[in-house]
Tab-separated table of C-alpha atoms in Angstrom:
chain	number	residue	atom	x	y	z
A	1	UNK	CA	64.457	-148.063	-68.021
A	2	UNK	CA	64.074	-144.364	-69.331
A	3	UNK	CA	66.267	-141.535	-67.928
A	4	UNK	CA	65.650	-139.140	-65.289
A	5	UNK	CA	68.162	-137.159	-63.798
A	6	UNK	CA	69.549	-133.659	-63.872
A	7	UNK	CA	73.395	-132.820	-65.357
A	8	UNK	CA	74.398	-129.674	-64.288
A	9	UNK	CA	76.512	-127.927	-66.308
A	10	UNK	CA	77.214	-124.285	-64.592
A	11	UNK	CA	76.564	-123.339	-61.395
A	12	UNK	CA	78.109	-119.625	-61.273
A	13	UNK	CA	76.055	-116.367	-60.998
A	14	UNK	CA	77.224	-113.282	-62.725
A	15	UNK	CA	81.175	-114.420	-62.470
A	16	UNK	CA	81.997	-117.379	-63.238
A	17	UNK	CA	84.821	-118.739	-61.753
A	18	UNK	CA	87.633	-121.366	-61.298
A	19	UNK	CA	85.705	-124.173	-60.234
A	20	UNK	CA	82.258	-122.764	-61.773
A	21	UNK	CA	80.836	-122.407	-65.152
A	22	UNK	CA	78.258	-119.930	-66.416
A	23	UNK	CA	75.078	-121.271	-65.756
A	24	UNK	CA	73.776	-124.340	-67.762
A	25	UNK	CA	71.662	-127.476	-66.831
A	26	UNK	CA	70.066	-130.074	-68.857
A	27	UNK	CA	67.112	-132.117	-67.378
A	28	UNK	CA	67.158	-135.508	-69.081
A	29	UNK	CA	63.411	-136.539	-68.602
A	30	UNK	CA	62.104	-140.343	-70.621
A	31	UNK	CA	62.585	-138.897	-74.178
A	32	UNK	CA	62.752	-135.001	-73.470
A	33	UNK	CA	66.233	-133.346	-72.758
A	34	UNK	CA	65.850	-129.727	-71.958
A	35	UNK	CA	68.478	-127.398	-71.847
A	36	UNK	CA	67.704	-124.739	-69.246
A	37	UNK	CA	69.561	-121.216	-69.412
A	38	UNK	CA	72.696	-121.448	-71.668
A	39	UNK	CA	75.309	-119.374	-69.901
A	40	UNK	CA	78.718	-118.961	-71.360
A	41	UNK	CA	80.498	-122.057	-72.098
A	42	UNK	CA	77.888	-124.089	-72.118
A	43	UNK	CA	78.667	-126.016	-75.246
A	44	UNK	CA	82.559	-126.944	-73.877
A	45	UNK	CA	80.048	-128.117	-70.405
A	46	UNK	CA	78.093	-130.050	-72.426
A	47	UNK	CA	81.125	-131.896	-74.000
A	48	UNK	CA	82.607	-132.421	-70.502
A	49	UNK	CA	79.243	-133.825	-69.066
A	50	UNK	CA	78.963	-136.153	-72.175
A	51	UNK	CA	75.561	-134.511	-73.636
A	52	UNK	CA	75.520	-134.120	-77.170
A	53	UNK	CA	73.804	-131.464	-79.360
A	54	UNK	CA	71.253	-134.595	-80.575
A	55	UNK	CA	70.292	-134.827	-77.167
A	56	UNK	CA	68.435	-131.926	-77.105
A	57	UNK	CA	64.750	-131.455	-77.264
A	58	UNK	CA	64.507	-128.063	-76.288
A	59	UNK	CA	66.126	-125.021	-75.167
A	60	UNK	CA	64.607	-123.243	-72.159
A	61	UNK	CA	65.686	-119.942	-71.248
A	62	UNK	CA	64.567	-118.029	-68.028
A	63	UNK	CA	65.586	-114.214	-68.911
A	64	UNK	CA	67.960	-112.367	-71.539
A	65	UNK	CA	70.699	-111.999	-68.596
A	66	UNK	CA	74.427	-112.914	-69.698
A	67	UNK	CA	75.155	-115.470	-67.219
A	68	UNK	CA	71.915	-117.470	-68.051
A	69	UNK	CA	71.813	-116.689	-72.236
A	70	UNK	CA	75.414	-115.866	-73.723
A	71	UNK	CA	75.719	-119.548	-74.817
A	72	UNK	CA	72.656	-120.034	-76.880
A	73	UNK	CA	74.780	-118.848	-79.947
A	74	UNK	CA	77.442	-121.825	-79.436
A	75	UNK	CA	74.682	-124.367	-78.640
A	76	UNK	CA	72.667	-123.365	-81.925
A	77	UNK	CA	75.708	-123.276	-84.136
A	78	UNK	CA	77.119	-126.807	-82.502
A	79	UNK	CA	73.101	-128.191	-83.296
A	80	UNK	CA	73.817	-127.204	-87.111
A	81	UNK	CA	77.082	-128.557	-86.982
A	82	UNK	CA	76.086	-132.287	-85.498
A	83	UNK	CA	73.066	-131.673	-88.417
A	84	UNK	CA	70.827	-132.913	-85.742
A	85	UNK	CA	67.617	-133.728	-87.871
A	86	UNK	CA	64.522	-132.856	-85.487
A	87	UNK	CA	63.302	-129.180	-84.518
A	88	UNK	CA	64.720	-127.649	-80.973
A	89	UNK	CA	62.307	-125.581	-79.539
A	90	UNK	CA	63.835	-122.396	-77.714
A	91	UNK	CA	61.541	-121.101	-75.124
A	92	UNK	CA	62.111	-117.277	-73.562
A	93	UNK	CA	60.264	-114.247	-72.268
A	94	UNK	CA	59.014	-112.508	-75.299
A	95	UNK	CA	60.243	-109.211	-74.305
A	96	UNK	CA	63.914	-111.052	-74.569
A	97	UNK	CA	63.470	-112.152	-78.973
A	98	UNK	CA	65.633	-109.369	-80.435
A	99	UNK	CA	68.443	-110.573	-78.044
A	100	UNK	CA	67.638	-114.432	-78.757
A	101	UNK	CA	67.618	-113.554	-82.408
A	102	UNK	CA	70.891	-111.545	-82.113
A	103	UNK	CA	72.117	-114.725	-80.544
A	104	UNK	CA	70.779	-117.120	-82.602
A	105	UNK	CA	72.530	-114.928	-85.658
A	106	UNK	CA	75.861	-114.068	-83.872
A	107	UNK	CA	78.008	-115.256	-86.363
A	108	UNK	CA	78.150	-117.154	-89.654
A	109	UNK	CA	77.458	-121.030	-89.872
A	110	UNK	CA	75.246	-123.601	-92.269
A	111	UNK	CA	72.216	-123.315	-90.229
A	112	UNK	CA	71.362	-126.742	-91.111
A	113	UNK	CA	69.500	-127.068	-87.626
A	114	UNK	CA	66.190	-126.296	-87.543
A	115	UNK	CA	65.296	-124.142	-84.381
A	116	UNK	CA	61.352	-122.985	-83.452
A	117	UNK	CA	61.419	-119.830	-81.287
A	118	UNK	CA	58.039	-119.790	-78.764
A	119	UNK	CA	58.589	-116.660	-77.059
A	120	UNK	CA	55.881	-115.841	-73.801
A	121	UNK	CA	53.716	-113.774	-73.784
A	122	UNK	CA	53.655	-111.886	-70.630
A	123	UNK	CA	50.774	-113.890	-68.086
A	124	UNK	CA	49.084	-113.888	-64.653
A	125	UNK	CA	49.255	-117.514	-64.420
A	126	UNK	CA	51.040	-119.974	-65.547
A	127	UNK	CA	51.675	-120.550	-69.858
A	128	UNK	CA	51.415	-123.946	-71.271
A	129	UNK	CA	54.660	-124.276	-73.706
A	130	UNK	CA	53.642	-126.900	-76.220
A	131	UNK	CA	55.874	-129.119	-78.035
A	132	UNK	CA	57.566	-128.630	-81.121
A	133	UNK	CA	57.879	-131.706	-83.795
A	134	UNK	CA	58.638	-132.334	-87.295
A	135	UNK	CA	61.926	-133.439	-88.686
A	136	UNK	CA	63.889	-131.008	-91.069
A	137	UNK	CA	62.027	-130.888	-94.305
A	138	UNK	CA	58.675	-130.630	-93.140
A	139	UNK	CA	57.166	-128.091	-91.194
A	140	UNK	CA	57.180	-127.860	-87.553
A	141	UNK	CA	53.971	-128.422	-85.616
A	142	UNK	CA	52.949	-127.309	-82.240
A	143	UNK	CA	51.289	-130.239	-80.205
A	144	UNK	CA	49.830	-130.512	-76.479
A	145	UNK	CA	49.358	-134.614	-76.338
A	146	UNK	CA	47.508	-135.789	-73.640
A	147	UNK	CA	48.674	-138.278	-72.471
A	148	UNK	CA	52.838	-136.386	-72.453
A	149	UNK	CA	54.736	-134.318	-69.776
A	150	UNK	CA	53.543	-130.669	-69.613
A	151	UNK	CA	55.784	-128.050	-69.577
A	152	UNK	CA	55.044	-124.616	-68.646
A	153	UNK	CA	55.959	-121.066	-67.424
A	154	UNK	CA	55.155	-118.754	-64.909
A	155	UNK	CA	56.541	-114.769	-64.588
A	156	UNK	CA	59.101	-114.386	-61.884
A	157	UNK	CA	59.858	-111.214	-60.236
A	158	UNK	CA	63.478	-110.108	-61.366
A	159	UNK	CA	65.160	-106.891	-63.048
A	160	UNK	CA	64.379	-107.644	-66.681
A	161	UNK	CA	61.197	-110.179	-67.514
A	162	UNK	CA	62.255	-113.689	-66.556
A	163	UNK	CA	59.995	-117.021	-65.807
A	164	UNK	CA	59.957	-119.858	-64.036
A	165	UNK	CA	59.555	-123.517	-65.187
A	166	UNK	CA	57.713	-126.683	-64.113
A	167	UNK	CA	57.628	-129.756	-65.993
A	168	UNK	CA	54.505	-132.311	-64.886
A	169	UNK	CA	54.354	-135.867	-66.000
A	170	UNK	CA	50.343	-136.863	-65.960
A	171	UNK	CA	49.309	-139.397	-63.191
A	172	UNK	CA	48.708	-143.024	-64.368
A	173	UNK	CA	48.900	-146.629	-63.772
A	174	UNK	CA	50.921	-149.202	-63.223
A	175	UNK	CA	50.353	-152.846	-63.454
A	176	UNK	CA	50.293	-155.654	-60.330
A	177	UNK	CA	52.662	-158.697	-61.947
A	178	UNK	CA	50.940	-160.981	-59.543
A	179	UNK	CA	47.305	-159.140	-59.897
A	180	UNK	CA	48.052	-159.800	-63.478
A	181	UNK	CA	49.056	-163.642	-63.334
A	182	UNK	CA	46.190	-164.139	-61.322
A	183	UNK	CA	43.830	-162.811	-63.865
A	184	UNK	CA	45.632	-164.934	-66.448
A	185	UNK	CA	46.917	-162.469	-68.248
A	186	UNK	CA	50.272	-162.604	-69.644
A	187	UNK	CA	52.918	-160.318	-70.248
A	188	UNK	CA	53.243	-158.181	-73.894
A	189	UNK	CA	50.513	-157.329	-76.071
A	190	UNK	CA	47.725	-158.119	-73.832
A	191	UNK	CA	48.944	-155.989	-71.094
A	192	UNK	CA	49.233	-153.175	-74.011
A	193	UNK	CA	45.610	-153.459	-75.178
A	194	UNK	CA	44.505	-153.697	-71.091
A	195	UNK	CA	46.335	-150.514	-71.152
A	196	UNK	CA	45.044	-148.673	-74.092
A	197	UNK	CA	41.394	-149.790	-73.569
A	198	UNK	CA	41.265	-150.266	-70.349
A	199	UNK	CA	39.295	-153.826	-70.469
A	200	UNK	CA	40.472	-157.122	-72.490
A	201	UNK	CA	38.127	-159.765	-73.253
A	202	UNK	CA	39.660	-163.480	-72.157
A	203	UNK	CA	39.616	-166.686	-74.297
A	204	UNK	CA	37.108	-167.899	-71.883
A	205	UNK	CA	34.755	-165.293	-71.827
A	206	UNK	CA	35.794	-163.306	-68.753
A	207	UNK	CA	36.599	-159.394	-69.309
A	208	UNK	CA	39.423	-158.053	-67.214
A	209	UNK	CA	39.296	-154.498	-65.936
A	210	UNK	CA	42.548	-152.184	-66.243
A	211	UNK	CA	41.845	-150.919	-62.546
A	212	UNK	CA	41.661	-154.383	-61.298
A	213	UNK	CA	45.121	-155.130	-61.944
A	214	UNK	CA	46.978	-151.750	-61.452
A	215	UNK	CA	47.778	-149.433	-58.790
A	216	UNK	CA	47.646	-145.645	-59.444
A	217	UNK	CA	51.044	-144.289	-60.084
A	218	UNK	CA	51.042	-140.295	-59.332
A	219	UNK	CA	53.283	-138.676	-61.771
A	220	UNK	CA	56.851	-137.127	-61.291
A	221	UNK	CA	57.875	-133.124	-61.252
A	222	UNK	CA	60.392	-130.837	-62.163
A	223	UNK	CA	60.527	-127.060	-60.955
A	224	UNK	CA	63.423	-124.853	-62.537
A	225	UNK	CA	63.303	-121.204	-60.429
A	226	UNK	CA	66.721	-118.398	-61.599
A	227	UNK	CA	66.669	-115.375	-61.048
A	228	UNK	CA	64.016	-113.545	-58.915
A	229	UNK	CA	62.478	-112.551	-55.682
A	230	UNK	CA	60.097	-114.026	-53.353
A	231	UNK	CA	56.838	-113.732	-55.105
A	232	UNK	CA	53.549	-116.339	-55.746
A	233	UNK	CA	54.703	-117.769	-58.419
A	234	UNK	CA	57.733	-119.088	-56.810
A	235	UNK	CA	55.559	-121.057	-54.245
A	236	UNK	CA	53.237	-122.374	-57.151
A	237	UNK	CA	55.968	-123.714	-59.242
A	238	UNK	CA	57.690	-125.408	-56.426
A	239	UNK	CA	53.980	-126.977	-55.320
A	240	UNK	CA	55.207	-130.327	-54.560
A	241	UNK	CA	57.640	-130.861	-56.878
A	242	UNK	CA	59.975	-133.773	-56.608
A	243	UNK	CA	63.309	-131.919	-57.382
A	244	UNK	CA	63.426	-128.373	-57.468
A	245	UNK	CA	66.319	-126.981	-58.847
A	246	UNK	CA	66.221	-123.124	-57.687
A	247	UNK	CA	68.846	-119.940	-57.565
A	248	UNK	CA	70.530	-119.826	-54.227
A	249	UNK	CA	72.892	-116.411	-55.013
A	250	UNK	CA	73.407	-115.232	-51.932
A	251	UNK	CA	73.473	-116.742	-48.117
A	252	UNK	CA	70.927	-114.995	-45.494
A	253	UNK	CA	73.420	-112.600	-44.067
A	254	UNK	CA	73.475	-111.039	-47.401
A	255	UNK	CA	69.286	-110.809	-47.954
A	256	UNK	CA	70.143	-107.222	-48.662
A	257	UNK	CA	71.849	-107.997	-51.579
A	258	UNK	CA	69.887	-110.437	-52.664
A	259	UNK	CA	66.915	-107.448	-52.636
A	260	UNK	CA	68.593	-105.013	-54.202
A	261	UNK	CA	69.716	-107.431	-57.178
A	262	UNK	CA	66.297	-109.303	-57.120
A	263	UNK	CA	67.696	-112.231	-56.250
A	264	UNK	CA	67.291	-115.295	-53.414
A	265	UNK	CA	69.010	-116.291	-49.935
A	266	UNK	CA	69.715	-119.588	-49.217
A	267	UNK	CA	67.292	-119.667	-46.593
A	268	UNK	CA	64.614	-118.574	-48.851
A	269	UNK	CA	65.263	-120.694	-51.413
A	270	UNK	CA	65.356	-123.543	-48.415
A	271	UNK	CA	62.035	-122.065	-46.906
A	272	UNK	CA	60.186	-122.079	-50.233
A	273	UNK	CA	61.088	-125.768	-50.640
A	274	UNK	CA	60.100	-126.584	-47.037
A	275	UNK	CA	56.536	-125.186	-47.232
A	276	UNK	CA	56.047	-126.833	-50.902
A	277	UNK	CA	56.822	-130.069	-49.391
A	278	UNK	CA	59.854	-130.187	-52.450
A	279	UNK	CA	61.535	-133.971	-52.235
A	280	UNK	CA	64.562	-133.128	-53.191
A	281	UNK	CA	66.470	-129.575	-53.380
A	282	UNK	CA	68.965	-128.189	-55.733
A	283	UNK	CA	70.689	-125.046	-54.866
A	284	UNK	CA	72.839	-123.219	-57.315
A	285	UNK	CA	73.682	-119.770	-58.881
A	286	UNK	CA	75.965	-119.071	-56.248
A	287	UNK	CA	77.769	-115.761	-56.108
A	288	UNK	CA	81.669	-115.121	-56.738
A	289	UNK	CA	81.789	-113.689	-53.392
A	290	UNK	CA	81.644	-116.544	-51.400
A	291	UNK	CA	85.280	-118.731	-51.262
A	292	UNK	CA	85.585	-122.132	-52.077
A	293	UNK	CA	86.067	-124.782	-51.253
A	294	UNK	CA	86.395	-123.242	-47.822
A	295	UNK	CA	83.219	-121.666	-47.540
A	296	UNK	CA	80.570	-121.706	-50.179
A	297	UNK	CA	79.254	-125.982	-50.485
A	298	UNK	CA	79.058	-126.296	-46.454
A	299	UNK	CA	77.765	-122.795	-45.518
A	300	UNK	CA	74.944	-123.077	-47.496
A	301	UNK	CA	73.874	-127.035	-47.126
A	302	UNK	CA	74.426	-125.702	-43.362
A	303	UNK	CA	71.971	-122.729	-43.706
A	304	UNK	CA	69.335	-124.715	-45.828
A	305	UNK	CA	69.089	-127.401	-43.348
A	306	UNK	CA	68.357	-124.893	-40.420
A	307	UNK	CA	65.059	-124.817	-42.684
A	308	UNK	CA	64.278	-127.743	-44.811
A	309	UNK	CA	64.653	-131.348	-44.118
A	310	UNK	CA	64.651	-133.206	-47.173
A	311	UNK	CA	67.473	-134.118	-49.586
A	312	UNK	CA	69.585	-131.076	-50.130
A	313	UNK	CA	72.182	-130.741	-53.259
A	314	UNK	CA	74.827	-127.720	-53.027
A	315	UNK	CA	75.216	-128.078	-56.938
A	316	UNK	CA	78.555	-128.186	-58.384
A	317	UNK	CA	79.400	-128.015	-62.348
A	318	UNK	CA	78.886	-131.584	-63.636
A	319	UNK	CA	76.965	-133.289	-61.100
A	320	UNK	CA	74.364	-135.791	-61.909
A	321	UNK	CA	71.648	-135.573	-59.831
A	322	UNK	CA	68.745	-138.524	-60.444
A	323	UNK	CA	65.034	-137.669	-59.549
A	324	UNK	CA	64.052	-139.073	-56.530
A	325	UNK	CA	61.985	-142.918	-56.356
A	326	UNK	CA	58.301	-142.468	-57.549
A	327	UNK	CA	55.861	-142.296	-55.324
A	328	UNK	CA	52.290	-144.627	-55.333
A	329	UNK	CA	49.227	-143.041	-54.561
A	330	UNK	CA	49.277	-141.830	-50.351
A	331	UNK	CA	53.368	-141.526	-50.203
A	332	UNK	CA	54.566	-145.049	-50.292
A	333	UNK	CA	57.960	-145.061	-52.427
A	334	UNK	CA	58.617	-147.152	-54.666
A	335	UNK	CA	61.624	-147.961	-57.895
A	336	UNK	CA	61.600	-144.614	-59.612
A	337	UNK	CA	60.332	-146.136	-62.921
């Protein structure tokens, strides 16, 4: 079984304080780990929440803000240090490079990591961000496979030039064991060739078609939504998602605030989710200003649920949260892989 869950490594705003990090949060996902918006501190987080530097696939960052950026140099310098061998991709606005390069160059190390900065290009709609591979040694390459997870951005509405980022596994199939023993087709290679070609050819002269013995199996979705304002963009990356993991700063008695610093409510963040038809919901980014543990986890699982009624998480630093059961094809559930 492959892994699928968010570890959240920071859930402060601006402040950080006493019970939370800087921002930080790494989205395990099958053979991708992506490190979304490196706040301050993120590299002790990561060592507390038992990811390691090797993990890493890439290194997502929203906007050139403190709270979601002022770790990248620590991250880098610990992905030298652990001389982890494949390239890390580092995605950002491309308005934001001199301050990823100053990061990136913040200090002296070895710099025997190997990092590939994409910046984006400013865009109407949304930016494909393609993958990065090559070990150290050879050169990196940019790929889109077809058949992988597609990553990609869209430009939020905040202070400075940030985006917003959805991760989409394709649909496929997946295979019937009793549709399968029925056919007569056993378990291991065959079952690789039916799914690579489609048809196999049996010993006694009967072909067996791949749609004959599978059932479609919709693929699974990741939104990641800082720092902005209500805008399109925020509806079409949450377009429904499975988990959305999206800024909550402020709750709705402060939505003047929240305008003034371009930032969401609660309830916003809970109505976007609501009218995506979002599975599960992550709230996080949570101002200093609200007391804990007094006031801040149950005010605003309180105030989303006057809007939204699916799974809600109030994130706090090192939770795990796992991506909800996979769907079939028309809503039935089923085991998540």
């Amino acid at each position: 079984m492959t892994r699928r869950e968010l570890v959240v490594l920071g859930t402060a705003s601006m402040v950080p304080t006493r019970t939370r990090n800087h921002n930080g949060y790494v989205l395990f996902f099958d053979d991708d780990a992506i490190l979304f918006d490196p706040g301050e501190g993120t590299q002790r987080q990561m060592t507390l929440a038992g990811v390691s530097a090797t993990d890493l696939s890439r290194i997502a960052i929203t906007h050139l803000h403190g709270d979601h950026s002022l770790g990248l140099a620590g991250v880098v310098q610990r992905i030298s240090g652990d001389n982890v061998k494949h390239t890390v991709a580092v995605s950002f606005p491309a308005s934001g490079e001199p301050w990823v390069r100053n990061l990136v160059e913040a200090s002296a190390y070895d710099h025997r990591g190997r990092l590939a900065l994409q910046p984006l290009p400013p865009a109407d709609g949304a930016v494909v961000v393609p993958r990065v591979v090559g070990e150290r040694g050879s050169p990196p390459t940019e790929v889109t496979p077809a058949d992988a997870s597609v990553l990609t951005a869209r430009a939020l509405d905040h202070r400075i030039d940030a985006v917003g980022y959805r991760l989409d596994e394709p649909d496929g199939v997946s295979f019937d064991p009793a549709a399968l023993a029925a056919a007569g087709v056993t378990l291991g290679p065959d079952v690789g060739r039916l799914r690579r070609d489609g048809v196999l050819d049996m010993p006694d002269g009967r072909v067996v078609r791949r749609a004959e013995v599978s059932v479609p199996r919709p693929g699974q979705s990741v939104a990641f939504i800082m720092d902005t304002r209500l805008c399109d963009a925020v509806h079409d990356l949450a377009d429904g998602v499975d988990l959305l993991v999206i800024e909550s700063t402020f709750l709705h008695r402060d939505v003047a605030l929240a305008e003034r610093f371009a930032h969401l409510t609660c309830r916003q963040a809970a109505s976007v989710a609501a009218s995506a038809g979002v599975r599960h919901l992550v709230l996080t980014h949570f101002s200093q200003r609200y007391a804990e543990p007094a006031e801040l986890p149950l005010a605003f699982e309180r105030e989303a649920r006057e809007v939204f009624d699916g799974e809600v998480t109030v994130a706090a630093d090192l939770d795990r949260v796992p991506l909800p059961p996979r769907r079939r094809a028309g809503g039935v559930v089923t085991g998540r892989r």
